[in-house]
Coordinates of C-alpha atoms and ligand atoms in Angstrom, one line a residue:
X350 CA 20.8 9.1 -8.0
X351 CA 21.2 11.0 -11.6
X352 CA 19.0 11.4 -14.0
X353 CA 20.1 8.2 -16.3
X354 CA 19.5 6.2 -13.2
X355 CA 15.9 7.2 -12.5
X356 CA 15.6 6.8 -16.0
X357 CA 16.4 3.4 -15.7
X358 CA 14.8 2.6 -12.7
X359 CA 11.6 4.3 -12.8
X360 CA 11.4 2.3 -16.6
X361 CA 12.0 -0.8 -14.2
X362 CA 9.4 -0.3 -11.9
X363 CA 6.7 0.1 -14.5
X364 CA 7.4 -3.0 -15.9
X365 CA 7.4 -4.4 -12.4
X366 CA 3.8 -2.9 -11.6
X367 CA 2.7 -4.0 -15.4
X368 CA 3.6 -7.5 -14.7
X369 CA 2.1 -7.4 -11.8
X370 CA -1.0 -6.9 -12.9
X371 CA -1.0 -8.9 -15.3
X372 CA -0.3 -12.7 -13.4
X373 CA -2.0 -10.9 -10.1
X374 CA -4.5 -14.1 -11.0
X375 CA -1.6 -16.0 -9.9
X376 CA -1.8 -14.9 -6.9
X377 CA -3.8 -15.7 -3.7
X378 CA -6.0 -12.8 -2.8
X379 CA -4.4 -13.2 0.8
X380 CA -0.9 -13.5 2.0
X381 CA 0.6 -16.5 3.8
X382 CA 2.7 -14.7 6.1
X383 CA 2.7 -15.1 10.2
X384 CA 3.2 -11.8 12.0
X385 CA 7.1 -10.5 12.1
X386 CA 7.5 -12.4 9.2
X387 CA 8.8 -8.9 7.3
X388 CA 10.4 -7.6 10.4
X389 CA 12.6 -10.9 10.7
X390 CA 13.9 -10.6 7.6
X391 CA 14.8 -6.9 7.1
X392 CA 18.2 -5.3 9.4
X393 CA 17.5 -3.7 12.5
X394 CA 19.3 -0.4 11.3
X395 CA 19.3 1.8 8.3
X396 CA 21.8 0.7 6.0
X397 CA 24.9 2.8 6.2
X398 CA 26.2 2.5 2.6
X399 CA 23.9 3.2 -0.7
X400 CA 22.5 0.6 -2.2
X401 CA 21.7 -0.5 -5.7
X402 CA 18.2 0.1 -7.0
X403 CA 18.3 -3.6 -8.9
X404 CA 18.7 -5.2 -5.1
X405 CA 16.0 -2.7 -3.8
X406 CA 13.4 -3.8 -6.1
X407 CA 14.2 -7.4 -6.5
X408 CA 13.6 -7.2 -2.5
X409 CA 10.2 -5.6 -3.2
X410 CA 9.6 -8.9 -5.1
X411 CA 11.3 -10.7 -2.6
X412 CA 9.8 -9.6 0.8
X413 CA 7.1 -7.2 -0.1
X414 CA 5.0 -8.5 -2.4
X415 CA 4.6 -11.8 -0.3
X416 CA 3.5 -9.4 2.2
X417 CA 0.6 -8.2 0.3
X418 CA -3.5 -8.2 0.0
X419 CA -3.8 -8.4 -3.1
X420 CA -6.9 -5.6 -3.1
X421 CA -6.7 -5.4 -6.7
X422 CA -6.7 -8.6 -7.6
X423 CA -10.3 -9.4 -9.0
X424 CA -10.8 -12.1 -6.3
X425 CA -11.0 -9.7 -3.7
X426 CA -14.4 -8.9 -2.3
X427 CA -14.2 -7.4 0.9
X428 CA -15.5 -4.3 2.5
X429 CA -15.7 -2.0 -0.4
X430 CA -13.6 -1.9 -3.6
X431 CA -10.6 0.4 -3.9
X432 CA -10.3 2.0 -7.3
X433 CA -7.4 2.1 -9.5
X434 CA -6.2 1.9 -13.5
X435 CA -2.9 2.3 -15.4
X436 CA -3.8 6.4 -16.4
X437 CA -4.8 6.6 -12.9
X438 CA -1.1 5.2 -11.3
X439 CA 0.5 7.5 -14.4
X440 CA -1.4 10.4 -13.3
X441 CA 0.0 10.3 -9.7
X442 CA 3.3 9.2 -10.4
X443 CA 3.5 12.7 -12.3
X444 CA 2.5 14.5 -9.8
X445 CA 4.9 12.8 -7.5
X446 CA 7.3 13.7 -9.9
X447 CA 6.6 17.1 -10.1
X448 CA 6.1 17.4 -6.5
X449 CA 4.7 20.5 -5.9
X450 CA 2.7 21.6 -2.5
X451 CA -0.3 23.3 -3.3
X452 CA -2.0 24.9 -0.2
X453 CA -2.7 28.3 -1.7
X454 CA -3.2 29.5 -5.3
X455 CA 0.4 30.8 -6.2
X456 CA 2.1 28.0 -4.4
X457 CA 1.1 26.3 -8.2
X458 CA -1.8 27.8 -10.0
X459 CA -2.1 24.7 -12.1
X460 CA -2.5 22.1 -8.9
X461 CA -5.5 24.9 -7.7
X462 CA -7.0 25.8 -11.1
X463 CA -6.6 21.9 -12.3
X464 CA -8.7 20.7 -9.0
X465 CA -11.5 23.3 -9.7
X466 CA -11.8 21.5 -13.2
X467 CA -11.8 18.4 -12.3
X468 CA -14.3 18.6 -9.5
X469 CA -16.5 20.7 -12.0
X470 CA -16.2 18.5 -14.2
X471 CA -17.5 15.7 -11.7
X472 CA -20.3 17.8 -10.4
X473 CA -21.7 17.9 -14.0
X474 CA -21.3 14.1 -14.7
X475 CA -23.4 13.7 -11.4
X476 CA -25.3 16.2 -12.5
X477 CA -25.5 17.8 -9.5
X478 CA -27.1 20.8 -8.4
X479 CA -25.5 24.3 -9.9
X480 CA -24.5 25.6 -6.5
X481 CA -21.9 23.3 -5.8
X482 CA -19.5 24.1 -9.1
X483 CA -16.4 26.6 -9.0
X484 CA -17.9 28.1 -12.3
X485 CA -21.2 28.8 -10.8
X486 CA -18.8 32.0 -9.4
X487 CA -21.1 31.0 -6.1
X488 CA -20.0 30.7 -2.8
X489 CA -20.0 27.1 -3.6
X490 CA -17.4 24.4 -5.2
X491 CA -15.6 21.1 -4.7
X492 CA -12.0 19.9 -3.6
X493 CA -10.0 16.9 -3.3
X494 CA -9.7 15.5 0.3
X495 CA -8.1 12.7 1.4
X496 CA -10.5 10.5 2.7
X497 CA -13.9 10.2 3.4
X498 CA -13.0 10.4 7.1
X499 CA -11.3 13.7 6.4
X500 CA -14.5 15.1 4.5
X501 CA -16.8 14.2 7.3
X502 CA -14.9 15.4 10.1
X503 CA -14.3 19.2 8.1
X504 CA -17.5 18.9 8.2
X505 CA -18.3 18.5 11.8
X506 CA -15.9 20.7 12.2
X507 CA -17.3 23.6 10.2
X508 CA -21.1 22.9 11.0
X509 CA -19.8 23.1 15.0
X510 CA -18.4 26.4 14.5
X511 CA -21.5 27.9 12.5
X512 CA -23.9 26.1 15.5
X513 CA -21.5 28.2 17.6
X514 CA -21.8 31.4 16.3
X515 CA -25.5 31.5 15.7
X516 CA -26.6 30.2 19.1
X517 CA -24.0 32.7 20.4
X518 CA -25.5 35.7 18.7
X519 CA -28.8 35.0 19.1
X520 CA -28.2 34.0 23.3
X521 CA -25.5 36.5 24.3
X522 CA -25.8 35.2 27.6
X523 CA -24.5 31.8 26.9
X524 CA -20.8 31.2 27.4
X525 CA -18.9 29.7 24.2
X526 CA -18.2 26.8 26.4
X527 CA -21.4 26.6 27.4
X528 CA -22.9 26.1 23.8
X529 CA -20.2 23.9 23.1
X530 CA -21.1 21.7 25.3
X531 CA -24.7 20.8 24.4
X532 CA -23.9 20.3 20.2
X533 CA -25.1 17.2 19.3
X534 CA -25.4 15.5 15.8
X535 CA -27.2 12.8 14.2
X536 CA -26.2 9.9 11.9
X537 CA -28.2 6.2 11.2
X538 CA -26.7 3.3 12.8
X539 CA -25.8 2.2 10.1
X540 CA -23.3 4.8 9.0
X541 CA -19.5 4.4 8.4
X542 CA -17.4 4.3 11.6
X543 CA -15.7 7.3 10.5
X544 CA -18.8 9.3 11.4
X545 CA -18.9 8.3 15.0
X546 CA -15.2 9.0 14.7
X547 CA -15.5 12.3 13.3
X548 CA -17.8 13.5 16.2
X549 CA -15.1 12.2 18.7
X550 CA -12.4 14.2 17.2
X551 CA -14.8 16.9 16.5
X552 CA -15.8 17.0 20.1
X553 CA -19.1 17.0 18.6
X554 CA -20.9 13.7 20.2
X555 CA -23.0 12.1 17.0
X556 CA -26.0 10.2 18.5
X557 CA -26.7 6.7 15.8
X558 CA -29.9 7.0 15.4
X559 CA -31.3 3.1 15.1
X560 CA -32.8 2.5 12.3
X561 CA -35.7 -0.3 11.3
X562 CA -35.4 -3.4 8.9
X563 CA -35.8 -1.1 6.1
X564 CA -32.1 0.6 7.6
X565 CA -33.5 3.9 6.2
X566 CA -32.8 6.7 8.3
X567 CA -35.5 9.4 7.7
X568 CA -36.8 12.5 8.7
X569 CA -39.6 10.8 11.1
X570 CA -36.9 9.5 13.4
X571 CA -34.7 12.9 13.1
X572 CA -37.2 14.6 14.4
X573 CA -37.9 12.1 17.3
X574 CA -34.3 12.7 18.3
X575 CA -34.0 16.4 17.5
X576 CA -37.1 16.7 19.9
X577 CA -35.6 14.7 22.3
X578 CA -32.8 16.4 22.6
X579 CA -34.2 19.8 22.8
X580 CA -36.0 19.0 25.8
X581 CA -33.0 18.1 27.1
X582 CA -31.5 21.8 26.6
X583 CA -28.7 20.2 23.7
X584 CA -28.2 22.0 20.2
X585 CA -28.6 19.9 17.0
X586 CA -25.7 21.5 14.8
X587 CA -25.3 18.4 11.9
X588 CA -26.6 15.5 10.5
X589 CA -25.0 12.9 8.4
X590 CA -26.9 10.8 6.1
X591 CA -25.8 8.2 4.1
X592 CA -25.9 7.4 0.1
X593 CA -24.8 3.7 0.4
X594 CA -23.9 2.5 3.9
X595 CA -21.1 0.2 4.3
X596 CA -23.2 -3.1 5.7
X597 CA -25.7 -3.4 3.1
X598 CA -25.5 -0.2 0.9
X599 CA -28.6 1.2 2.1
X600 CA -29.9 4.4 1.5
X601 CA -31.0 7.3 4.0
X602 CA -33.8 9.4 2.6
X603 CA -32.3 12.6 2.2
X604 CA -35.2 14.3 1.2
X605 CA -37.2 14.3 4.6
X606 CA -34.1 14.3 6.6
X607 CA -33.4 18.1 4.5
X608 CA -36.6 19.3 6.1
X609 CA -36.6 18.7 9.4
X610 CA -33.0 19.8 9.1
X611 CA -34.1 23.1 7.8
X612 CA -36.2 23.8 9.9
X613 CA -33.9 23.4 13.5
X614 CA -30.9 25.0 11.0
X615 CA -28.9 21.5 11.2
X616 CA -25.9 21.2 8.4
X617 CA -26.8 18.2 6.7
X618 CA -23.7 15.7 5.4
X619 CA -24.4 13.7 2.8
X620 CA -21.4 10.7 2.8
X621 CA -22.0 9.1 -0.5
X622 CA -18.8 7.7 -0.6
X623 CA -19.0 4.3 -1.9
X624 CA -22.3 4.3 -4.0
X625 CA -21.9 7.9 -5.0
X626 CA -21.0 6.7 -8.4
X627 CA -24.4 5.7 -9.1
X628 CA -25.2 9.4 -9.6
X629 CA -23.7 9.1 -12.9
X630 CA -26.4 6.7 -13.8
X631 CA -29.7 7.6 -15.5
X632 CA -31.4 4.6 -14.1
X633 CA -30.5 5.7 -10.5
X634 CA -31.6 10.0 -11.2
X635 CA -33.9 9.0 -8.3
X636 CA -30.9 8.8 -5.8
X637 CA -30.5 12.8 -6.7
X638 CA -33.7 13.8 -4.4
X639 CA -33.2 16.3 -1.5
X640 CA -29.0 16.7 -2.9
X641 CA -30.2 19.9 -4.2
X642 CA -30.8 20.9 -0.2
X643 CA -27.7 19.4 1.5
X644 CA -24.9 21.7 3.0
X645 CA -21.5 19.7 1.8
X646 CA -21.1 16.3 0.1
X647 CA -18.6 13.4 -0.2
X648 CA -18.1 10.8 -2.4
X649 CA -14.7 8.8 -3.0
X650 CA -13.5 8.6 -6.2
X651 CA -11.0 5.8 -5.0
X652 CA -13.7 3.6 -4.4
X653 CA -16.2 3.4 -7.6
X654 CA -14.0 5.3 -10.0
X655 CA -10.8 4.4 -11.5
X656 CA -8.8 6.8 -9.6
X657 CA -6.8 5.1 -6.7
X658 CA -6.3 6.2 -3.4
X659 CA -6.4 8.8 -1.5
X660 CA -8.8 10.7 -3.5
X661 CA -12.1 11.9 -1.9
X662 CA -14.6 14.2 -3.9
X663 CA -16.2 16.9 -1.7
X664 CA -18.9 19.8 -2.2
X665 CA -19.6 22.8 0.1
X666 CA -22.5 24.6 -0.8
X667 CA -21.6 27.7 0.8
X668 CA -17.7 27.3 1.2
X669 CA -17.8 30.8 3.1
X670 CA -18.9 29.2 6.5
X671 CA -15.8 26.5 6.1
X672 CA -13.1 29.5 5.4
X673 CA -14.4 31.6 8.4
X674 CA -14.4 29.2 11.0
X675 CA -10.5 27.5 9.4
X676 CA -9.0 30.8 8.6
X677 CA -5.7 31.5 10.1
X678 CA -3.4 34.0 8.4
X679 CA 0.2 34.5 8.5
X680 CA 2.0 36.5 6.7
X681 CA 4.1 34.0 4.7
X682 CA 1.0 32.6 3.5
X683 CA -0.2 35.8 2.2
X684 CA 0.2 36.7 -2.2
X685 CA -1.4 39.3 -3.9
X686 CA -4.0 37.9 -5.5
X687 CA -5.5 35.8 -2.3
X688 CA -9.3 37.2 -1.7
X689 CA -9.4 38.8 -5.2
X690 CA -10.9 36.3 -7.4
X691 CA -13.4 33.5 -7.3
X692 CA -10.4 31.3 -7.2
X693 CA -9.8 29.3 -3.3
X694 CA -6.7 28.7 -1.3
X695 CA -7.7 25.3 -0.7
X696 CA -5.8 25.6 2.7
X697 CA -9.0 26.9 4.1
X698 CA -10.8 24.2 3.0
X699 CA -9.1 21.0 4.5
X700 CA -7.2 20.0 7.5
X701 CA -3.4 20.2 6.5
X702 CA -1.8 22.9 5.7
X703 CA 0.1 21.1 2.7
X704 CA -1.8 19.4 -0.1
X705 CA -0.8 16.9 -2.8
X706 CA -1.4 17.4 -6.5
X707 CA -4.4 14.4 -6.7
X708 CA -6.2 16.4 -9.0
X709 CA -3.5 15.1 -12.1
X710 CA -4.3 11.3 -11.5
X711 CA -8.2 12.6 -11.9
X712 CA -7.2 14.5 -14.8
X713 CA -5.1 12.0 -16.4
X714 CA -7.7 9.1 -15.5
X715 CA -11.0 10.9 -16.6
X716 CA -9.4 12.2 -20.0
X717 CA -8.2 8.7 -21.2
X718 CA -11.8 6.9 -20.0
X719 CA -13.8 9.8 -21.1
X720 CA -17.2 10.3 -19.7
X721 CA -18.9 7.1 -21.4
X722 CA -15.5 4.5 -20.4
X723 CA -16.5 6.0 -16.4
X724 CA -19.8 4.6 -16.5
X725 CA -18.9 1.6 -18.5
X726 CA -16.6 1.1 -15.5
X727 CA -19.6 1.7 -12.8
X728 CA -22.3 -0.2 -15.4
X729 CA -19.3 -3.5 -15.4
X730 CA -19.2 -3.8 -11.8
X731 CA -23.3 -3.4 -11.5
X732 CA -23.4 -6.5 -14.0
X733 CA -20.7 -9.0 -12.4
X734 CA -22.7 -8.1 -9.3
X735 CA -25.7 -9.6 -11.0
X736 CA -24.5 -12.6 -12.3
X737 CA -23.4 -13.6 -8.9
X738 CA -26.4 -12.9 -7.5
X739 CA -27.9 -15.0 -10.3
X740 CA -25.8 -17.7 -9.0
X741 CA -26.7 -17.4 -5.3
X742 CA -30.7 -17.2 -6.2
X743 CA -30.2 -20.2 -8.4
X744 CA -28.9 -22.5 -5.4
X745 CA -31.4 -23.3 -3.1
X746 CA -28.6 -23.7 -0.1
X747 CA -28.0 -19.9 -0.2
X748 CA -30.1 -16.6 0.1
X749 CA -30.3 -13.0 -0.3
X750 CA -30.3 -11.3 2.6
X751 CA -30.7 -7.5 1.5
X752 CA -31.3 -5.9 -2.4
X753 CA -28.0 -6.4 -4.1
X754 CA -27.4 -3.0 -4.6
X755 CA -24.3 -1.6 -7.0
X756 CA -21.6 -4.3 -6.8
X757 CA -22.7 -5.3 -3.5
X758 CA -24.6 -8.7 -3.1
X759 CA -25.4 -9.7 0.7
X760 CA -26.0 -13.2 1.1
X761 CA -26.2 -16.1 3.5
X762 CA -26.4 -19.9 4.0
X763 CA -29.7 -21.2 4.9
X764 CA -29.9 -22.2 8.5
X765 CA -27.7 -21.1 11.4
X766 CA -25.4 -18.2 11.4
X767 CA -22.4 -20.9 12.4
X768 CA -23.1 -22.3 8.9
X769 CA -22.2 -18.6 6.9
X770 CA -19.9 -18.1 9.5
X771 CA -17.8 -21.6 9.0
X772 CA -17.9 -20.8 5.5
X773 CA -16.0 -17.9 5.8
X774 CA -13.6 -18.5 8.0
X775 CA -12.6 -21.9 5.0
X776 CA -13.0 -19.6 2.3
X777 CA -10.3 -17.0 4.4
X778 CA -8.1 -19.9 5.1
X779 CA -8.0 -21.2 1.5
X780 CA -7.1 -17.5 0.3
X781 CA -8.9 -18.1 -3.1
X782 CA -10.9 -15.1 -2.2
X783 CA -11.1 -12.8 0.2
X784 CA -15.2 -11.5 1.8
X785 CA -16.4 -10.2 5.2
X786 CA -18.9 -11.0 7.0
X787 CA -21.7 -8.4 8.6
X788 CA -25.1 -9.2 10.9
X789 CA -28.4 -8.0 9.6
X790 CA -31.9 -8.4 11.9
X791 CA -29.6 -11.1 14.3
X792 CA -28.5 -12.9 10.8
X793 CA -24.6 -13.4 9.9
X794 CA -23.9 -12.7 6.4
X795 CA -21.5 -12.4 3.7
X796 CA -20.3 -9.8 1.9
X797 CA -19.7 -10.5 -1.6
X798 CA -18.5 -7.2 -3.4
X799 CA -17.4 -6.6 -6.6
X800 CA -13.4 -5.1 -6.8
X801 CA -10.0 -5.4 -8.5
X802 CA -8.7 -3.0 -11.3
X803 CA -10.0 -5.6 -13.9
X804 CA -12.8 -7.9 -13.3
X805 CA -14.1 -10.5 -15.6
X806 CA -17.1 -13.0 -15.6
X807 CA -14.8 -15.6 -15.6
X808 CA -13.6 -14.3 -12.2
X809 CA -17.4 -14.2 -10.6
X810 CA -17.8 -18.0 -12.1
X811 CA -14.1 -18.3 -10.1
X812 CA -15.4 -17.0 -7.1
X813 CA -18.8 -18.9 -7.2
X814 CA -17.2 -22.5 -7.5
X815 CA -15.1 -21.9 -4.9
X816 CA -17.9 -20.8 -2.3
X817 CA -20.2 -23.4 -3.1
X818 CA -18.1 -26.1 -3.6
X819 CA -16.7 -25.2 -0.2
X820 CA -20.2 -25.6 1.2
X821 CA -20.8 -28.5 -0.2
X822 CA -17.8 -29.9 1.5
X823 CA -18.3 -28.4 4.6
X824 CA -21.8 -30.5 4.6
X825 CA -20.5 -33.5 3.7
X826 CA -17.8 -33.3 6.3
X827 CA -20.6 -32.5 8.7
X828 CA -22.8 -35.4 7.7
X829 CA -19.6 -37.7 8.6
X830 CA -19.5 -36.4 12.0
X831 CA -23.4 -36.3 12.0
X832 CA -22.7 -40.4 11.4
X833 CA -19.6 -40.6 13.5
X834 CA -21.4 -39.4 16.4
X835 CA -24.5 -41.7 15.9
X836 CA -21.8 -44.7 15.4
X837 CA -20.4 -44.1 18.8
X838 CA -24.1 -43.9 20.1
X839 CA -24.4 -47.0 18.7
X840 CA -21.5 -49.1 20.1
X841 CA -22.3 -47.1 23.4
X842 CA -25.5 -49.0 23.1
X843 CA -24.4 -52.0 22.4
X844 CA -22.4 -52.1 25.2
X845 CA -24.8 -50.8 27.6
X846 CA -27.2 -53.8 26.0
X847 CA -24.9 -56.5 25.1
X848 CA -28.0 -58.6 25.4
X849 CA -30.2 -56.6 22.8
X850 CA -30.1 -58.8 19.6
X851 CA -30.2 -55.8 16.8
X852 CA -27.6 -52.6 16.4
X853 CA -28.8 -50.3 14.5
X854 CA -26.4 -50.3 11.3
X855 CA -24.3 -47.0 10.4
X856 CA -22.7 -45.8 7.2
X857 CA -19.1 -46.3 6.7
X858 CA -17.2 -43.2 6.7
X859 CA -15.5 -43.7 3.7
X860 CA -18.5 -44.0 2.3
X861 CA -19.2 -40.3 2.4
X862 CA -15.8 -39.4 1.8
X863 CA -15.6 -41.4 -1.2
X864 CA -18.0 -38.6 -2.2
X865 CA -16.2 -35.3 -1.2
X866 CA -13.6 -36.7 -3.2
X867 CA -15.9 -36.8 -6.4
X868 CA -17.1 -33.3 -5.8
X869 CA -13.4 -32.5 -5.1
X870 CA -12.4 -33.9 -8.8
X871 CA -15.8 -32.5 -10.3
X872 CA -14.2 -29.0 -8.9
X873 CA -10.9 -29.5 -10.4
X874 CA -12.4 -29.5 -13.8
X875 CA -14.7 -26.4 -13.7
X876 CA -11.3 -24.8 -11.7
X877 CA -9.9 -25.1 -15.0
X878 CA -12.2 -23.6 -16.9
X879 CA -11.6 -20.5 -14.2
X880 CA -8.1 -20.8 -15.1
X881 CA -8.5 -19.6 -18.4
X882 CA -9.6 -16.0 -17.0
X883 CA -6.6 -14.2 -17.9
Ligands
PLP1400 C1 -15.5 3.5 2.9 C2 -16.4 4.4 3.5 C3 -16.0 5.4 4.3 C4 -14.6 5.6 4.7 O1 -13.8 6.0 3.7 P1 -12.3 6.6 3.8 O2 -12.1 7.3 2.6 O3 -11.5 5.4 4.0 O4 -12.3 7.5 5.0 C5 -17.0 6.2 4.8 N1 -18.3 6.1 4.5 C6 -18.7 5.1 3.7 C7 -20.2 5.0 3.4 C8 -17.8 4.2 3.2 O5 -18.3 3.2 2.4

């Protein structure tokens, strides 16, 4: 392809994402697509002559997009949001064109030097403790990881090697193997899969400590476990707490889980990576206690922010411990001024040895919101999230089952789990919007978060009419088989007692169905005001 061509195309594309975006209303949130359906459709071997780029992007149209969950579409409220804006998508489609690997400082000073800006510049709009910025000329700073996964598992990583040289210095006697066998670390039940995940890969077992109806994991039950485990001849080496779990966006109390890990020199994680954003928030400076004592940090930009994925913030207070235990030199990776200045090779810090150039799409995204359009982005969500709880506390059918905390509202249908659970599963197979469910104290649940590059009110109202009106059907319909299966009682009955004088009299079921179909036409009309949300 030349130059004119990519011009051309690339112009294409853009106006192919922009329109997109704006009729992804248009869309339902979910595909309706059976398994192989993409497969089927596409040749079994790589094309053997060059094809046009206009037939390669109407085909996206064609047979991609139909393919897709829509996760930015603003009726999308499952698991957790994933972030994303028009400077954001610029920002990385820069850096894909630029395409440079940055692993160490010379391979492009800009991705390096760029990185330890940004992630400055995010430590301060956290306000997070000093120690943990690149211009603090500490032995502290932030980088760009892929994941949350990826930050958690560096972590286990690094806090296992540290366990390992300290119990080794202090007990000669032990074999490495030995020591490495009896690490053990600590996380809440309620923690991200990745933790448990981490540990696996990390060889680094992580016990899930349960937690009580409050799902705070504290101090009080780390040292129950810690103590435990001593006795049984292991060695803590990390904990992991969590700033916003993914169930019910709890929150571990970091402050008492610091001292106990303190004092039995345990690393302590701090995965912040949803509700992380709510450090940017004077109303939530509380959330700051005990960060000023944790080891390394994480928090995902492409989740709260408008940075899309992969982008994950993380801070090492003391990045020393990570180089020594990931340092592996080779001469082809060596330039002249590596170890001389304050500045990292971030290959020391991660697990790849190549890294992408995230840090522009951060740049480009931060610099065109500025620090006030961030938190209007974080405040937006936290108010959407509170006009539909409005609308759940205002229908006595429904209740809270947790605090809705950021964009995250946890709620249920009164009565049994089937009833939340049947819900879903008509909402899912409607595709109007997309939730997940999640148990709390034996209850089923739904999961109604806030997501989409753009939501609106109008969206919330959207997504309101649509669950309740679905439960309001699915009762009716119940109450028709409720009477359907008392009318076959009673012609049972009557046949058993063909002599009894009096059967008992039933509803008609089109009775009841005459009105589903008003609730179905009362529906229609408020669907258009929802309509209008564009
Ligand atoms: C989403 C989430 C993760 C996993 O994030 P990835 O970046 O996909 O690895 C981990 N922890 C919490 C609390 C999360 O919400």
């Amino acid at each position: 392809m030349d130059a004119d061509t990519f011009r051309e195309f690339g112009k294409a594309a853009v106006d192919f994402i922009a329109d997109y975006y704006e009729n992804i209303r248009d869309c339902d949130v979910l595909p309706s697509v059976a398994p192989g359906y993409l497969i089927n459709q596409l040749p079994k071997e790589l094309p053997e002559n060059p094809q046009q780029w206009q037939e390669i992007l109407q085909d996206v149209s064609k047979l991609i997009v139909p393919g897709l969950t829509h996760w930015q579409s603003p009726n999308f409220h499952a698991f957790y949001p994933t972030g994303c804006s028009y400077p954001s998508i610029v920002g990385d489609m820069l850096a894909s064109g630029l395409s440079v690997i940055g692993f160490n400082w010379l391979c492009s000073p800009a991705s390096t030097e760029l990185e330890m800006v940004v992630m400055d510049w995010l430590a301060k709009f956290f306000k997070l403790p000093a120690h943990f910025l690149h211009s603090t000329k500490g032995p502290g700073g932030g980088i760009i990881q892929g994941s949350a996964s990826e930050a958690v598992l560096v972590a286990v990583m690094a806090a296992r090697e540290q366990a390992v040289r300290r119990v080794k210095a202090a007990q000669p006697e032990l074999s490495e193997g030995e020591i490495r066998a009896r690490l053990v670390g600590y996380s809440s039940d309620q923690s991200n899969s990745c933790i448990e995940k981490a540990g696996i890969l990390g060889t680094l077992p992580i016990r899930l400590v349960a937690v009580d109806d409050s799902l705070v994991f504290s101090g009080t039950q780390l040292a129950k476990a810690v103590k435990e485990d001593l006795a049984k001849g292991l060695i803590p080496a990390i904990c992991i707490a969590t700033m916003g779990a993914t169930g019910t966006c709890s929150y571990d109390d970091i402050e008492s889980l610091a001292t106990v890990c303190e004092e039995h020199n345990i690393w302590l994680h701090v995965d912040a990576a949803y509700a992380g954003c709510a450090l940017a928030l004077d109303d939530y400076a509380h959330l700051r206690q005990g960060l000023d004592r944790v080891d390394s940090l994480n928090y995902n930009l492409h989740k709260s922010m408008p940075v899309h994925f992969d982008c994950t913030a993380m801070w090492l207070r003391d990045s020393h411990k990570i180089v020594e235990s990931f340092t592996v030199e080779r001469i082809y990776l060596q330039h002249k001024y590596e170890g001389q200045t304050d500045i990292p090779d971030f290959r020391h810090w991660q697990i790849p040895l190549g890294r992408r150039f995230r840090a522009l799409k951060v740049w480009v995204a931060f610099r065109t919101l500025g620090a006030e359009g961030l938190r209007e982005h974080i405040r937006l969500r936290i108010r959407l999230a509170e006009r539909f709880e409005q609308y759940v506390l205002a229908d006595s059918r429904f209740e809270l089952v947790a605090k809705r905390a950021m964009g995250l509202v946890c709620f249920r249908v009164k009565g049994g789990n089937e009833l939340s659970t049947e819900l879903l599963k008509r909402l899912t197979d409607r595709k109007k919007i997309y939730m997940v469910q999640a148990i709390f104290q034996g209850k089923t649940f739904l999961r109604f978060v806030v997501c989409g590059m753009e939501p609106k009110e109008c969206d919330i109202d959207f997504a309101w009419q649509e669950i309740e009106s679905q439960l309001s059907q699915l009762l009716s319909e119940q109450e028709v088989a409720k009477l359907e299966v008392s009318s076959l009682e009673a012609k049972k009955a009557e046949e058993c007692h063909k002599e009894s004088v009096k059967v008992p009299q039933v509803h008609r079921k089109d009775d009841v169905v005459g009105i589903s179909q008003q609730l179905s036409s009362g529906l229609h009309i408020s669907l258009g005001a929802a309509e209008k949300c564009k």
